[in-house]
CSV table of C-alpha atoms and ligand atoms in Angstrom, one decimal:
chain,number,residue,atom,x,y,z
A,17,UNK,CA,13.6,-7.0,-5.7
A,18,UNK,CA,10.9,-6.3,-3.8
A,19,UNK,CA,9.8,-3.1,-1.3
A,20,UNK,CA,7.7,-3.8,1.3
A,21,UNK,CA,5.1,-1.2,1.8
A,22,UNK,CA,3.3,-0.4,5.2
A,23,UNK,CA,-0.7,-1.0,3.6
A,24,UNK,CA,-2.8,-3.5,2.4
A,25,UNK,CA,-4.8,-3.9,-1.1
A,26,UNK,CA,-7.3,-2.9,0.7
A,27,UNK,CA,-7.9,-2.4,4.6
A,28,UNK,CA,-8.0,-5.2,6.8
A,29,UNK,CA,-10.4,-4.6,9.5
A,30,UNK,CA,-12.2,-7.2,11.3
A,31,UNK,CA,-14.0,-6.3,14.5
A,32,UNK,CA,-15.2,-9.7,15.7
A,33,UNK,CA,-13.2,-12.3,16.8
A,34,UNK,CA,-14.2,-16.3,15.5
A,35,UNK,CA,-11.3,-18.5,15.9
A,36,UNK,CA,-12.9,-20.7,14.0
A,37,UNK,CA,-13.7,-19.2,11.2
A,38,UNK,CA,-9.8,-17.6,11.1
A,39,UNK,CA,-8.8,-21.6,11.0
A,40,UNK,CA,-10.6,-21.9,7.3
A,41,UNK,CA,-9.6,-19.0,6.2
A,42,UNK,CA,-5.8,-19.8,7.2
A,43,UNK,CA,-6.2,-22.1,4.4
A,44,UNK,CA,-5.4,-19.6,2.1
A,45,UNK,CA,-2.4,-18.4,3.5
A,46,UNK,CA,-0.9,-21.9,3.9
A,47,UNK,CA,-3.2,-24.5,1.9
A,48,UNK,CA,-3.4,-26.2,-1.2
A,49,UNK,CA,-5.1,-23.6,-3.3
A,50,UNK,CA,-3.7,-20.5,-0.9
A,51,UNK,CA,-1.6,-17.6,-1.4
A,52,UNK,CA,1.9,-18.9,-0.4
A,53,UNK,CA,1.5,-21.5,-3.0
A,54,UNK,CA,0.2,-18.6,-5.2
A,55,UNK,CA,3.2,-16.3,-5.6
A,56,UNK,CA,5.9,-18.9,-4.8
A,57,UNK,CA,4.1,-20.5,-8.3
A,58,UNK,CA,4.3,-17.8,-10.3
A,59,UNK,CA,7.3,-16.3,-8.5
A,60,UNK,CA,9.8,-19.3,-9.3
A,61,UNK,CA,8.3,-19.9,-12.9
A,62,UNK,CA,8.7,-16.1,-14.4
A,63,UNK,CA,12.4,-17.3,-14.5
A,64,UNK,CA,11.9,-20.0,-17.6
A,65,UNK,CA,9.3,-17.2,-19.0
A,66,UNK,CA,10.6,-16.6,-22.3
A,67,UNK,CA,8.7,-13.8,-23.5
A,68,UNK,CA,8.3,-10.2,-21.6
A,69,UNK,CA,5.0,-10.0,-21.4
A,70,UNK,CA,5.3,-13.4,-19.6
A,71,UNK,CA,8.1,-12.4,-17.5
A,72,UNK,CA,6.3,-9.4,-16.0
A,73,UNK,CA,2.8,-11.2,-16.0
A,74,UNK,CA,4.1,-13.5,-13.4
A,75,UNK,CA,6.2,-11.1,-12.0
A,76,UNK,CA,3.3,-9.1,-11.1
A,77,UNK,CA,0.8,-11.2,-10.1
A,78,UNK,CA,3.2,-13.2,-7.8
A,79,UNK,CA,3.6,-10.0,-6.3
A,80,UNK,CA,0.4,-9.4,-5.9
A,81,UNK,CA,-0.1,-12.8,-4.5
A,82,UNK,CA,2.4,-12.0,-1.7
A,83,UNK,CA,0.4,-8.7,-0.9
A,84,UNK,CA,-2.9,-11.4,-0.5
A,85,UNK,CA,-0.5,-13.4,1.5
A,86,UNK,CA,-0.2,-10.5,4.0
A,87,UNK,CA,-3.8,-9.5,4.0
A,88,UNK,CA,-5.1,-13.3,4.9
A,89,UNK,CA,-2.4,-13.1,7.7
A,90,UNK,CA,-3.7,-10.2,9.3
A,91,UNK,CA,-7.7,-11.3,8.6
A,92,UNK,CA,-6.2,-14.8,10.4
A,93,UNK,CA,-4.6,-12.1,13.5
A,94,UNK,CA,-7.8,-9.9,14.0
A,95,UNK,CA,-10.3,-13.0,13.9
A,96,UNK,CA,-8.3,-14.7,16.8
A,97,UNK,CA,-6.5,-11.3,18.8
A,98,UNK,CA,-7.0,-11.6,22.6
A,99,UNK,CA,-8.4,-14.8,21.9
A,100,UNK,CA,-7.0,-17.7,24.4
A,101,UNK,CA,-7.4,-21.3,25.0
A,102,UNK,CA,-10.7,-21.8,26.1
A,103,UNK,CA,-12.0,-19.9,23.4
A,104,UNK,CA,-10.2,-21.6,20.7
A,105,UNK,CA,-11.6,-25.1,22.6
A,106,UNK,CA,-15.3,-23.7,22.3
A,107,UNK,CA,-14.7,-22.9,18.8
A,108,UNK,CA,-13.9,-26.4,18.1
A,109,UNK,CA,-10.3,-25.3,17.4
A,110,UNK,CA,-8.3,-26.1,20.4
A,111,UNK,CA,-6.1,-28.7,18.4
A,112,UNK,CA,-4.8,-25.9,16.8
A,113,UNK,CA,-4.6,-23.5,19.4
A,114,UNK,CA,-2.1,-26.2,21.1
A,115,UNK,CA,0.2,-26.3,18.1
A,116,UNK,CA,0.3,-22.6,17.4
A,117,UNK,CA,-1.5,-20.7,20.1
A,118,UNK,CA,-2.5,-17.3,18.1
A,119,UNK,CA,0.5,-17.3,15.6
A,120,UNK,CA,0.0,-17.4,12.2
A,121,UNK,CA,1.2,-20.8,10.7
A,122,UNK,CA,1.2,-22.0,7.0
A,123,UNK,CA,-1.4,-25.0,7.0
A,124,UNK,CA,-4.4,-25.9,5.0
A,125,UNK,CA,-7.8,-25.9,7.3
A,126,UNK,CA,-7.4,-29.7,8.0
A,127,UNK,CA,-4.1,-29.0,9.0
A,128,UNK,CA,-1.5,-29.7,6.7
A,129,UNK,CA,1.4,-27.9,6.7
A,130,UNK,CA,2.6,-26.0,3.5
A,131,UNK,CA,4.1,-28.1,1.2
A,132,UNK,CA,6.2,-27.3,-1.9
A,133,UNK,CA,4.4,-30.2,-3.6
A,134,UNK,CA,1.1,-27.6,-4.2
A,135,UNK,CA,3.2,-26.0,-7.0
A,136,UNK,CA,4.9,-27.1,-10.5
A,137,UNK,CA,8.2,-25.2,-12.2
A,138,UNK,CA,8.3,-26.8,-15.5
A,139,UNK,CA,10.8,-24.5,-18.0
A,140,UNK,CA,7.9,-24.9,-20.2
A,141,UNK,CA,5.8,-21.6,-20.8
A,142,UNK,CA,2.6,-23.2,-22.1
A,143,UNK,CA,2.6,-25.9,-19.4
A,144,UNK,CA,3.5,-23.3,-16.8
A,145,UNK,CA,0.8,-21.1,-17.6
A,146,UNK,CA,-1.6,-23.7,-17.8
A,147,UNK,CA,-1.1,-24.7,-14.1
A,148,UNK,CA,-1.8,-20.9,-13.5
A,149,UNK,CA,-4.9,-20.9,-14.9
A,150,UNK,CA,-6.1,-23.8,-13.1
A,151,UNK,CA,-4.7,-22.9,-9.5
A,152,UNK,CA,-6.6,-19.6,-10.1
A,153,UNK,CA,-9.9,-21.5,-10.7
A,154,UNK,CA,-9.1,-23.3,-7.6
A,155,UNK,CA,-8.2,-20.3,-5.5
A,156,UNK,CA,-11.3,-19.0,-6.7
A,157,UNK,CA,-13.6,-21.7,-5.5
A,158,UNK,CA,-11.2,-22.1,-2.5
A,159,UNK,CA,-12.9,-18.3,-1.5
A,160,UNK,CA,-16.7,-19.5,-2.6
A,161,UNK,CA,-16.3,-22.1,-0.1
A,162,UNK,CA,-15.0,-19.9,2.8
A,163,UNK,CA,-17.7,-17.5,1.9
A,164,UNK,CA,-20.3,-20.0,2.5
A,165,UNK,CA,-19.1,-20.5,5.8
A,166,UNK,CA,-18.2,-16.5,6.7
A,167,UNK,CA,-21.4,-14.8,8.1
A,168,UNK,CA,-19.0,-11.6,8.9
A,169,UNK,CA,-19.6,-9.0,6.5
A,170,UNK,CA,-16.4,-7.1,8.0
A,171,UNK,CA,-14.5,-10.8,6.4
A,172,UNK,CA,-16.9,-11.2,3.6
A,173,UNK,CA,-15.9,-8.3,2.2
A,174,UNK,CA,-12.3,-8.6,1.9
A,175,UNK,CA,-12.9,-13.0,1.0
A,176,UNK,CA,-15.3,-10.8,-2.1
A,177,UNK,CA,-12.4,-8.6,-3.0
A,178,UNK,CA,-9.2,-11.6,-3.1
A,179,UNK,CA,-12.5,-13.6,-4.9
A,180,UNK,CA,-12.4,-11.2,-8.1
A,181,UNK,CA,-8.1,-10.8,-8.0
A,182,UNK,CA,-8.5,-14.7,-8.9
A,183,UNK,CA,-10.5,-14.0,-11.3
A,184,UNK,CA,-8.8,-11.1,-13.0
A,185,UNK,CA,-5.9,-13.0,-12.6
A,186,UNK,CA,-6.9,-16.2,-14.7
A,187,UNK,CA,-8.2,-13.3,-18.0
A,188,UNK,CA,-4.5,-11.9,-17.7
A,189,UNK,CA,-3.2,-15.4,-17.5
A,190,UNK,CA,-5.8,-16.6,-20.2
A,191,UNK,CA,-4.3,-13.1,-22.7
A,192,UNK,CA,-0.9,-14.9,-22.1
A,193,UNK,CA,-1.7,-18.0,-23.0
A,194,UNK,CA,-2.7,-16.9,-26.5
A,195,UNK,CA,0.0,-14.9,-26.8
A,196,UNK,CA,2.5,-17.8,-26.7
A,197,UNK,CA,0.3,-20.1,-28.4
A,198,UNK,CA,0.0,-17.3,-31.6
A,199,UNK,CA,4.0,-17.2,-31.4
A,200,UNK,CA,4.5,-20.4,-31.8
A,201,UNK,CA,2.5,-20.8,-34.7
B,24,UNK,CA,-9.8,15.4,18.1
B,25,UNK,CA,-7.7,12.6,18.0
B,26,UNK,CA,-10.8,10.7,17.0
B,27,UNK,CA,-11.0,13.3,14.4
B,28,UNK,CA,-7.8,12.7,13.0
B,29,UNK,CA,-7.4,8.8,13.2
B,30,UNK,CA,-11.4,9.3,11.1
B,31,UNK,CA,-9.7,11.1,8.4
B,32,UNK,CA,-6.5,8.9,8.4
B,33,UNK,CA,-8.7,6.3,7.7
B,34,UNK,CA,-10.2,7.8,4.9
B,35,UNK,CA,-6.7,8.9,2.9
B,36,UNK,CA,-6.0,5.5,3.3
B,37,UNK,CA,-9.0,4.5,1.9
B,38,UNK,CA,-8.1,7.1,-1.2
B,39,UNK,CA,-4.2,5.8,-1.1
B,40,UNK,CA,-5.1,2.1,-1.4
B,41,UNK,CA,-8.0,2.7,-4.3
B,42,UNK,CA,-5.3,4.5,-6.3
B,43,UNK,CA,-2.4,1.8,-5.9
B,44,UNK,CA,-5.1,-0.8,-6.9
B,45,UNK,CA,-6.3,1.0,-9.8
B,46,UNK,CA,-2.2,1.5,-10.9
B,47,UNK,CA,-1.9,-2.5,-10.0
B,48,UNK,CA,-4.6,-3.8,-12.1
B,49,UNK,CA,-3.8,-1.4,-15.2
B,50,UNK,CA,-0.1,-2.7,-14.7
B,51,UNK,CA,-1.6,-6.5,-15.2
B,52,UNK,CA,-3.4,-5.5,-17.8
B,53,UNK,CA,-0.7,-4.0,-19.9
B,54,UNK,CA,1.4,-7.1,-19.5
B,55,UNK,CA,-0.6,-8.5,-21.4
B,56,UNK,CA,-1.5,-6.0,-23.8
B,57,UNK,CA,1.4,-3.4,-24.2
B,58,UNK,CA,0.4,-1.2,-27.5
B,59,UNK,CA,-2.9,-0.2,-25.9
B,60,UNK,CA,-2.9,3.5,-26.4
B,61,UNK,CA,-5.8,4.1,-24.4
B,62,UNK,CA,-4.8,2.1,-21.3
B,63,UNK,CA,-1.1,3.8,-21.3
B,64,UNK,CA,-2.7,6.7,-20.7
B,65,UNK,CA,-4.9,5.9,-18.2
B,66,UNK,CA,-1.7,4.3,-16.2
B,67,UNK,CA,0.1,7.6,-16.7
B,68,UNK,CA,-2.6,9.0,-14.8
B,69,UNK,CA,-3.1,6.5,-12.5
B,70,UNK,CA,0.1,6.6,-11.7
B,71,UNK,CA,0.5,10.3,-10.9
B,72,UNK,CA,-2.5,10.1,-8.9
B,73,UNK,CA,-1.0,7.4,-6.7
B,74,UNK,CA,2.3,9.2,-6.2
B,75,UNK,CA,0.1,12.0,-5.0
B,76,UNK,CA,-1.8,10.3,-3.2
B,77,UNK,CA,1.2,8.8,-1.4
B,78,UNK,CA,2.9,11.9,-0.5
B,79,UNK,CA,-0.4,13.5,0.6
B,80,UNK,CA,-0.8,10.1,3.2
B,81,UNK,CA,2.6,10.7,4.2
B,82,UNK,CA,2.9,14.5,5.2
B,83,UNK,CA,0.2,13.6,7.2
B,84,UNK,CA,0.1,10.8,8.9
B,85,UNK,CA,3.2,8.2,8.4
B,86,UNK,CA,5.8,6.3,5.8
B,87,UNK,CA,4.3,3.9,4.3
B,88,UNK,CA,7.6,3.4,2.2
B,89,UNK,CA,11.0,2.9,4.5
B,90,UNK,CA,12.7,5.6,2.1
B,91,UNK,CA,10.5,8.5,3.3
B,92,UNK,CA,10.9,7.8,7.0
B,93,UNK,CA,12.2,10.5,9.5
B,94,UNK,CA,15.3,10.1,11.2
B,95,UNK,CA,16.2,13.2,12.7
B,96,UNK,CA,15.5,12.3,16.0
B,97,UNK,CA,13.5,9.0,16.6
B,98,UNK,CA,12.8,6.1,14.4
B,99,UNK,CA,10.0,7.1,12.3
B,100,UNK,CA,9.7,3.7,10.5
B,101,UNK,CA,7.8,1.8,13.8
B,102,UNK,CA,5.0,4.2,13.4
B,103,UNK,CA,1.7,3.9,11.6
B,104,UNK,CA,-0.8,0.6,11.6
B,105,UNK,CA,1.2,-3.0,10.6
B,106,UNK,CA,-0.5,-4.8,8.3
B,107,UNK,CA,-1.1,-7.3,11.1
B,108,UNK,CA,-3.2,-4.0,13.1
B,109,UNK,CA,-6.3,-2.9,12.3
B,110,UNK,CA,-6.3,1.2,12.0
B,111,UNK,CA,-8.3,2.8,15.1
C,22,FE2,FE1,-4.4,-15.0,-8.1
């Protein structure tokens, strides 16, 4: 089960508002390579896990994942607070200012809506853990490109922080993999 | 003073959430590697240290977990910074 607690990983506080640069970074709460896709990936496969160490490995990190989840929502929140519609239009992001106004929605930066079809469940360990490894390359350079476009050092510094999880989180997932491959041998 | 006080609340939260991370990432790494003598105890420590570092948070500003709200006479829960706030 799970226990929500009232902090981040680390603080979340963002003092200037960009609507625009809250619509790229929404991509990792709703996109392709984002968080949502992240623990509901790991979440859903830890039950073909067979192994304990694999069990809790996705356990943890999905968990983790969903703590991300929350952080990027409230990065998305502070970036756009008090915002309204003609700001939205001058940040060139009016199109989504009409479909959501200042919610938080799940949707890649070009739009798409969260889709299932991001993530594999596969009953198979090795396959399953392979996937990992990859969607936390491409989670990783999913935060390289946002911090190419992020001149906020407020945001930067947080994007820098979820940047190195992905990265800690493809070793542990890396450990894993050898684990299961030395088993079946 | 109330500056004061929201300064310093900002800092203990600063302390709580470097000692739940440090208790998260040695939890990963003992997943995968779960006879590593040195790393146990570090967790055990870790882990003390966060608890502390909770109930320290707690007393003095608000829950952070449901279970140690107030409820003698108002809902204690709604208070504190949402992850959706930013702390003032
Ligand atoms: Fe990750």
């Amino acid at each position: 089960m799970f226990i929500f607690t009232k902090m981040t990983q680390i603080p979340v506080k963002i003092n200037n508002k960009n609507p625009r640069l809250a619509s790229y970074i929404l991509s990792q709460y709703g996109g392709p390579d984002g968080e949502l896709g992240a623990s509901l990936r790991y979440l859903s496969q830890r039950f073909a896990q067979t192994e304990k160490s694999g069990i809790a490995l996705l356990t943890d990190i999905g968990t983790e994942e969903l703590g991300h989840l929350e952080m990027i929502g409230s990065i998305v929140t502070q970036l756009t607070k008090g915002e309204g519609a003609k700001s939205f239009d001058r940040y060139g992001v009016g199109d989504y200012y009409i479909d959501h106004a200042n919610g938080v929605y799940p949707a890649s930066a070009s739009g798409v809506p969260f889709s299932a079809a991001y993530l594999q469940s596969k009953a198979d360990p090795i396959a399953d853990i392979m996937e990992d490894m990859a969607a936390e390359q491409k989670a990783r350079a999913t935060y390289d490109n946002i911090l190419r476009m992020c001149d906020d050092p407020d945001v930067t510094n947080i994007i820098r922080y979820l940047r190195e999880r992905e990265v800690v989180h493809f070793q542990r997932f890396g450990e894993l993999l050898d684990m299961l491959q030395s088993k079946i041998k | 003073m109330e500056n004061n006080r929201q300064i310093s609340a900002q800092q203990l939260m600063q302390k709580v959430s470097e000692a739940a991370f440090y208790v998260t990432d040695l939890k990963l790494y003992l997943d995968t590697h779960p006879d590593d003598a040195r790393a146990l105890r570090m967790f055990g420590e870790a882990s003390r240290n966060a608890k502390a570092c909770f109930d320290a948070f707690e007393k003095r500003y608000y829950p952070l977990f449901a279970t140690s709200a107030d409820c003698d006479s108002d809902w204690e829960w709604l208070v504190g910074t949402w992850p959706s706030q930013k702390m003032a």
